[in-house]
Amino acid sequence: MSDKRKMFIFGGIIGLIGAILVKFGNPGNMGICIACFWRDIAGALGLHRAAAVQYIRPEIIGIILGSFVVSYLTGDFKVRSGSSPLIRFVFGFFLMIGALVFLGCPLRMLLRIGNGDLNAVVGLIGYIFGIFIGVQFIKKGYSLGRSTEQPKIMGFIFPAFAIVLLIFLIVKPAFILFSEEGPGSMAAPVLLSLILGSVVGIILQRTRICTAGAFRDMILIKDTHYLWGIIGIVVFNLIGNLVLNFNSFKIGFTGQPIAHSDHLWNFLGMTLVGLCAVLLGGCPIRQTILASQGDGDAGITVIGLIAGAAFAHNFGLASSAQGTTLNGRIAVIIGIIAVLAIAYFVVMGTVKKSETKEVAKNG
């Protein structure tokens, strides 16, 4: 079997899992959404008080533990950190802001397309545009520097956090918040979500499928290897929705679940997401996988995502089915300017360092 066919099939399994999770209770067009699920977890932990989006999503726990176990068994578990962690936190923060203005991470964007949501097509165009801008910085030498080996115990912190979340989910202590209505109250059975989340984690760890990486490679080096995984997600999700969720399948811009039709902000929100993702070296689900296999820099990025989610809901940045907010629009513009500025100065610093080395070498 060719590598591209494998990517298509493995991506297809993820797309099918998205349709199954919606069938069994997850919110519409939200079988898997890393941004939304980390946002729900942030709410459950009391980091924001938006009552409609508070739930410890077992899919996230499954993704973390599945990718951790398989990476440990296959030798991919490598504990490293130190590659501009504060910049990664900031990029993760703004990535989440863009995602919550759009209402979904890149994976949910693909799943929304697979269920006929044309607003997500607008988001996809914005996402690719953001990645295109980021690629221009990469061409000019953009780099956040090398990570270095760290004490092995650091690599177990993220999986341990997932286990603590699982305990909270099962025990339901009084200090953990659970939505009684809204998207946070809609969920597939815990065991099913854990199992399917683990399958997603294993597949993504082994295949390294990443939405940002797929489009980056297509733009930068004309390589479509990972793009076939993205196509597989959409195609199999479409088939799964037509079979399992036909009654809720609808092609169009209006009446889509947990979505809005503010086209400019769908575009710009996902432009910010694409820009941050390519400069980070991976989209939210790729960052979650990397953190699960010992990458401390990805772990800092995930903390940035969680902080961004809390900030978005505490300060009225997140969109709703009724549309975007003024605060959210302002935050997206600030985010795009801030990320572009940071990337520019990183490139300038890299170029200056290279010139200094060249002078020292020739002198």
Coordinates of C-alpha atoms in Angstrom, one line a residue:
M1 CA 0.0 0.0 0.0
S2 CA 1.4 3.4 -0.9
D3 CA 2.2 6.0 1.8
K4 CA -0.4 8.4 0.4
R5 CA -3.1 5.7 0.5
K6 CA -2.1 4.9 4.1
M7 CA -2.4 8.6 5.0
F8 CA -5.8 8.8 3.4
I9 CA -7.1 5.7 5.3
F10 CA -5.7 6.7 8.6
G11 CA -7.1 10.2 8.2
G12 CA -10.4 8.6 7.2
I13 CA -10.5 6.7 10.5
I14 CA -10.2 10.0 12.4
G15 CA -13.0 11.5 10.2
L16 CA -15.2 8.5 10.8
I17 CA -14.6 8.7 14.6
G18 CA -15.7 12.3 14.5
A19 CA -19.0 11.2 12.9
I20 CA -19.5 8.4 15.4
L21 CA -18.9 10.7 18.4
V22 CA -21.6 13.1 17.1
K23 CA -23.9 10.1 16.6
F24 CA -23.5 9.1 20.3
G25 CA -24.0 12.5 21.8
N26 CA -21.2 15.0 21.1
P27 CA -22.3 18.5 19.9
G28 CA -23.2 18.8 16.2
N29 CA -20.1 19.1 13.9
M30 CA -18.0 18.7 17.0
G31 CA -17.0 15.0 17.2
I32 CA -13.5 16.1 17.9
C33 CA -12.4 19.7 18.5
I34 CA -9.1 20.3 20.3
A35 CA -9.7 24.0 20.9
C36 CA -13.3 23.5 22.1
F37 CA -12.4 20.5 24.3
W38 CA -9.5 22.2 26.0
R39 CA -11.9 25.2 26.5
D40 CA -14.4 22.9 28.1
I41 CA -11.7 21.4 30.4
A42 CA -10.6 25.0 31.3
G43 CA -14.2 25.7 32.3
A44 CA -14.5 22.5 34.3
L45 CA -11.5 23.5 36.3
G46 CA -13.0 26.9 37.0
L47 CA -10.7 28.9 34.8
H48 CA -13.7 30.5 33.2
R49 CA -17.3 30.7 34.3
A50 CA -19.1 30.2 31.0
A51 CA -21.7 27.7 32.3
A52 CA -22.5 26.3 28.9
V53 CA -19.0 25.0 28.1
Q54 CA -17.7 23.2 31.2
Y55 CA -16.9 19.5 30.9
I56 CA -13.8 17.3 31.2
R57 CA -13.7 15.9 27.7
P58 CA -12.5 12.2 27.8
E59 CA -11.4 12.4 24.2
I60 CA -8.5 14.7 25.2
I61 CA -7.6 12.2 28.0
G62 CA -7.7 9.3 25.5
I63 CA -5.6 11.3 22.9
I64 CA -2.9 12.1 25.5
L65 CA -2.7 8.6 27.0
G66 CA -2.9 6.8 23.7
S67 CA -0.1 8.8 22.1
F68 CA 1.9 8.6 25.3
V69 CA 1.8 4.8 25.6
V70 CA 2.5 4.2 21.9
S71 CA 5.4 6.7 21.8
Y72 CA 6.9 5.1 24.9
L73 CA 6.7 1.6 23.5
T74 CA 8.1 2.6 20.1
G75 CA 10.9 4.8 21.3
D76 CA 9.4 8.1 20.2
F77 CA 9.1 9.3 23.8
K78 CA 11.9 12.0 23.9
V79 CA 11.9 14.5 26.7
R80 CA 13.1 17.8 25.3
S81 CA 12.4 21.5 25.9
G82 CA 14.0 25.0 25.7
S83 CA 12.9 26.2 22.3
S84 CA 11.6 29.7 23.0
P85 CA 8.9 28.6 25.5
L86 CA 7.5 32.0 26.2
I87 CA 7.0 32.8 22.5
R88 CA 5.3 29.4 22.2
F89 CA 3.0 30.2 25.1
V90 CA 2.0 33.5 23.4
F91 CA 1.4 31.8 20.0
G92 CA -0.7 29.1 21.7
F93 CA -2.7 31.9 23.5
F94 CA -3.5 33.8 20.3
L95 CA -4.1 30.5 18.4
M96 CA -6.9 29.7 20.8
I97 CA -8.3 33.3 20.5
G98 CA -8.6 32.8 16.7
A99 CA -10.1 29.4 17.1
L100 CA -12.8 30.6 19.5
V101 CA -13.7 33.5 17.2
F102 CA -14.1 31.0 14.4
L103 CA -15.6 28.4 16.7
G104 CA -13.4 25.5 16.2
C105 CA -9.8 24.2 15.8
P106 CA -8.5 23.2 12.3
L107 CA -9.7 19.6 12.9
R108 CA -13.2 20.8 13.7
M109 CA -13.0 23.0 10.6
L110 CA -12.5 19.9 8.5
L111 CA -15.3 18.0 10.3
R112 CA -17.7 21.0 9.8
I113 CA -16.9 20.8 6.1
G114 CA -17.6 17.1 6.2
N115 CA -21.1 17.9 7.5
G116 CA -21.9 20.5 4.9
D117 CA -21.0 23.7 6.8
L118 CA -19.8 26.2 4.2
N119 CA -18.7 28.7 6.8
A120 CA -15.9 26.3 7.5
V121 CA -14.8 26.6 3.8
V122 CA -14.3 30.3 4.5
G123 CA -12.3 29.3 7.5
L124 CA -10.2 26.9 5.5
I125 CA -9.3 29.6 3.0
G126 CA -8.3 31.8 5.9
Y127 CA -6.3 29.0 7.5
I128 CA -4.3 28.3 4.3
F129 CA -3.7 32.1 3.9
G130 CA -2.3 32.3 7.5
I131 CA -0.1 29.3 6.8
F132 CA 1.1 30.9 3.5
I133 CA 2.1 34.0 5.4
G134 CA 4.0 31.9 8.0
V135 CA 5.8 30.0 5.3
Q136 CA 7.3 33.3 4.0
F137 CA 8.9 33.8 7.4
I138 CA 10.2 30.2 7.3
K139 CA 11.8 30.9 3.9
K140 CA 13.6 33.9 5.5
G141 CA 15.1 31.7 8.2
Y142 CA 12.5 31.8 11.0
S143 CA 13.3 29.5 13.8
L144 CA 12.5 29.3 17.5
G145 CA 15.8 27.5 18.2
R146 CA 16.7 24.0 19.2
S147 CA 15.3 22.2 22.2
T148 CA 17.6 20.3 24.5
E149 CA 17.3 17.1 26.5
Q150 CA 15.6 17.4 29.8
P151 CA 15.2 15.2 32.9
K152 CA 12.9 12.2 32.0
I153 CA 10.5 13.0 34.8
M154 CA 9.4 16.1 32.9
G155 CA 7.9 14.0 30.1
F156 CA 5.5 12.2 32.6
I157 CA 3.9 15.4 33.8
F158 CA 1.5 15.8 30.9
P159 CA 0.3 12.2 30.9
A160 CA -0.1 12.5 34.7
F161 CA -2.2 15.5 34.2
A162 CA -4.5 13.5 31.9
I163 CA -4.8 10.8 34.6
V164 CA -5.8 13.5 37.2
L165 CA -8.4 14.7 34.8
L166 CA -9.7 11.2 34.4
I167 CA -10.0 10.9 38.1
F168 CA -11.9 14.2 38.3
L169 CA -14.2 13.0 35.5
I170 CA -15.1 9.8 37.3
V171 CA -15.3 11.0 40.9
K172 CA -16.9 14.4 40.0
P173 CA -15.7 16.3 43.1
A174 CA -17.7 19.4 44.0
F175 CA -15.0 21.8 42.8
I176 CA -15.2 20.5 39.2
L177 CA -17.9 22.2 37.1
F178 CA -20.1 20.4 34.7
S179 CA -22.5 22.1 32.3
E180 CA -26.2 21.4 32.7
E181 CA -27.1 22.8 29.3
G182 CA -25.4 23.9 26.1
P183 CA -22.5 22.3 24.3
G184 CA -20.8 21.3 27.5
S185 CA -23.7 19.1 28.5
M186 CA -23.6 17.2 25.2
A187 CA -21.3 14.2 25.3
A188 CA -20.8 10.7 24.0
P189 CA -20.5 8.0 26.7
V190 CA -17.2 8.4 28.7
L191 CA -15.8 4.9 27.9
L192 CA -16.6 5.2 24.2
S193 CA -15.0 8.7 24.1
L194 CA -11.9 7.4 25.9
I195 CA -11.4 4.5 23.6
L196 CA -12.0 6.5 20.4
G197 CA -9.8 9.3 21.7
S198 CA -7.0 6.8 22.3
V199 CA -7.4 5.5 18.8
V200 CA -7.1 9.0 17.4
G201 CA -4.0 9.6 19.6
I202 CA -2.3 6.4 18.4
I203 CA -3.0 7.2 14.8
L204 CA -1.8 10.8 15.0
Q205 CA 1.3 9.8 16.9
R206 CA 2.3 7.1 14.4
T207 CA 1.4 9.0 11.2
R208 CA 2.3 12.5 12.3
I209 CA -0.7 13.9 10.5
C210 CA -1.0 17.7 11.1
T211 CA -3.3 20.1 9.4
A212 CA -0.8 22.9 9.5
G213 CA 2.1 20.6 8.4
A214 CA 0.1 19.3 5.5
F215 CA -0.6 22.7 4.0
R216 CA 2.9 24.0 4.9
D217 CA 4.5 21.2 3.1
M218 CA 2.3 21.7 0.1
I219 CA 3.1 25.4 -0.1
L220 CA 6.8 25.1 0.8
I221 CA 8.1 22.0 -0.9
K222 CA 5.1 20.9 -3.0
D223 CA 4.8 17.7 -0.9
T224 CA 1.2 16.3 -0.6
H225 CA 2.0 13.3 1.7
Y226 CA 0.2 14.6 4.8
L227 CA -2.5 16.4 2.7
W228 CA -3.9 13.0 1.8
G229 CA -4.6 12.5 5.5
I230 CA -6.5 15.7 5.6
I231 CA -8.5 14.7 2.5
G232 CA -9.2 11.3 4.2
I233 CA -10.6 13.1 7.3
V234 CA -13.1 15.1 5.2
V235 CA -14.2 12.3 2.8
F236 CA -14.7 9.7 5.5
N237 CA -16.4 12.2 7.8
L238 CA -18.8 13.1 5.0
I239 CA -19.6 9.4 4.4
G240 CA -20.0 8.8 8.1
N241 CA -22.4 11.8 8.5
L242 CA -24.5 10.7 5.5
V243 CA -24.8 7.2 7.1
L244 CA -25.0 8.0 10.8
N245 CA -26.2 11.7 11.1
F246 CA -28.2 12.1 7.9
N247 CA -31.0 13.9 9.7
S248 CA -28.7 16.7 10.8
F249 CA -26.7 16.8 7.6
K250 CA -27.2 20.2 5.9
I251 CA -25.2 22.0 3.2
G252 CA -25.2 25.8 3.5
F253 CA -24.1 28.7 5.6
T254 CA -27.1 29.2 7.9
G255 CA -28.5 26.9 10.6
Q256 CA -25.2 25.1 11.2
P257 CA -24.6 23.9 14.8
I258 CA -22.4 26.0 16.9
A259 CA -21.3 28.2 14.0
H260 CA -21.8 31.7 12.7
S261 CA -21.8 33.3 9.3
D262 CA -19.6 36.4 9.9
H263 CA -17.4 35.5 6.9
L264 CA -14.7 38.1 7.5
W265 CA -14.1 37.0 11.0
N266 CA -14.3 33.3 10.1
F267 CA -11.6 34.1 7.6
L268 CA -9.4 36.3 9.9
G269 CA -9.9 34.0 12.9
M270 CA -8.6 31.1 11.0
T271 CA -5.9 33.2 9.5
L272 CA -4.6 33.8 13.0
V273 CA -4.9 30.1 13.8
G274 CA -2.9 29.1 10.6
L275 CA -0.2 31.7 11.2
C276 CA 0.3 30.6 14.8
A277 CA 0.2 26.9 13.9
V278 CA 2.8 27.0 11.2
L279 CA 5.1 29.2 13.3
L280 CA 4.7 26.8 16.2
G281 CA 5.4 23.8 13.9
G282 CA 2.0 22.2 14.5
C283 CA -1.7 22.7 14.9
P284 CA -3.5 22.2 18.3
I285 CA -3.9 18.5 18.0
R286 CA -0.3 18.0 16.9
Q287 CA 0.9 20.1 19.9
T288 CA -1.2 17.9 22.2
I289 CA 0.4 14.7 20.7
L290 CA 3.9 16.2 21.0
A291 CA 3.3 17.2 24.6
S292 CA 2.2 13.6 25.3
Q293 CA 5.4 12.2 24.0
G294 CA 7.7 14.3 26.1
D295 CA 8.0 17.6 24.2
G296 CA 8.0 20.3 26.9
D297 CA 7.7 23.1 24.4
A298 CA 4.5 21.7 23.1
G299 CA 3.3 21.3 26.7
I300 CA 3.9 25.1 27.2
T301 CA 1.9 25.7 23.9
V302 CA -1.0 23.7 25.3
I303 CA -0.9 25.7 28.5
G304 CA -1.1 28.8 26.2
L305 CA -4.2 27.2 24.6
I306 CA -5.8 26.7 28.0
A307 CA -4.9 30.3 29.1
G308 CA -6.3 31.6 25.8
A309 CA -9.6 29.7 26.3
A310 CA -10.0 31.1 29.8
F311 CA -9.2 34.6 28.7
A312 CA -11.6 34.4 25.7
H313 CA -14.6 33.5 27.9
N314 CA -13.7 35.7 30.8
F315 CA -13.4 38.8 28.6
G316 CA -16.1 38.1 26.0
L317 CA -13.9 37.3 23.1
A318 CA -15.4 33.9 22.1
S319 CA -18.1 33.9 19.4
S320 CA -21.5 32.1 19.6
A321 CA -24.1 31.0 17.1
Q322 CA -25.3 34.6 17.2
G323 CA -22.0 35.8 15.8
T324 CA -18.8 37.4 16.9
T325 CA -18.2 40.0 19.6
L326 CA -16.5 43.4 19.3
N327 CA -13.9 42.2 21.9
G328 CA -13.2 39.1 19.8
R329 CA -12.7 41.0 16.6
I330 CA -10.3 43.4 18.3
A331 CA -8.4 40.5 19.9
V332 CA -8.0 38.8 16.5
I333 CA -6.5 42.0 15.0
I334 CA -4.2 42.4 18.0
G335 CA -3.2 38.8 17.7
I336 CA -2.3 39.0 14.0
I337 CA -0.2 42.1 14.5
A338 CA 1.5 40.7 17.6
V339 CA 2.4 37.3 16.0
L340 CA 3.6 39.0 12.8
A341 CA 5.8 41.3 14.9
I342 CA 7.3 38.5 16.9
A343 CA 8.0 36.4 13.8
Y344 CA 9.6 39.4 12.2
F345 CA 12.0 40.1 15.1
V346 CA 12.8 36.4 15.4
V347 CA 13.8 36.4 11.7
M348 CA 15.9 39.6 12.2
G349 CA 17.6 38.0 15.2
T350 CA 18.3 34.8 13.3
V351 CA 19.8 36.8 10.4
K352 CA 21.9 38.9 12.6
K353 CA 23.2 35.9 14.5
S354 CA 24.1 34.3 11.2
E355 CA 25.9 37.4 10.0
T356 CA 27.8 37.6 13.3
K357 CA 28.9 34.0 12.9
E358 CA 30.0 34.6 9.3
V359 CA 32.0 37.6 10.3
A360 CA 33.7 35.7 13.1
K361 CA 34.4 32.8 10.8
N362 CA 36.0 35.1 8.2
G363 CA 37.8 37.3 10.7

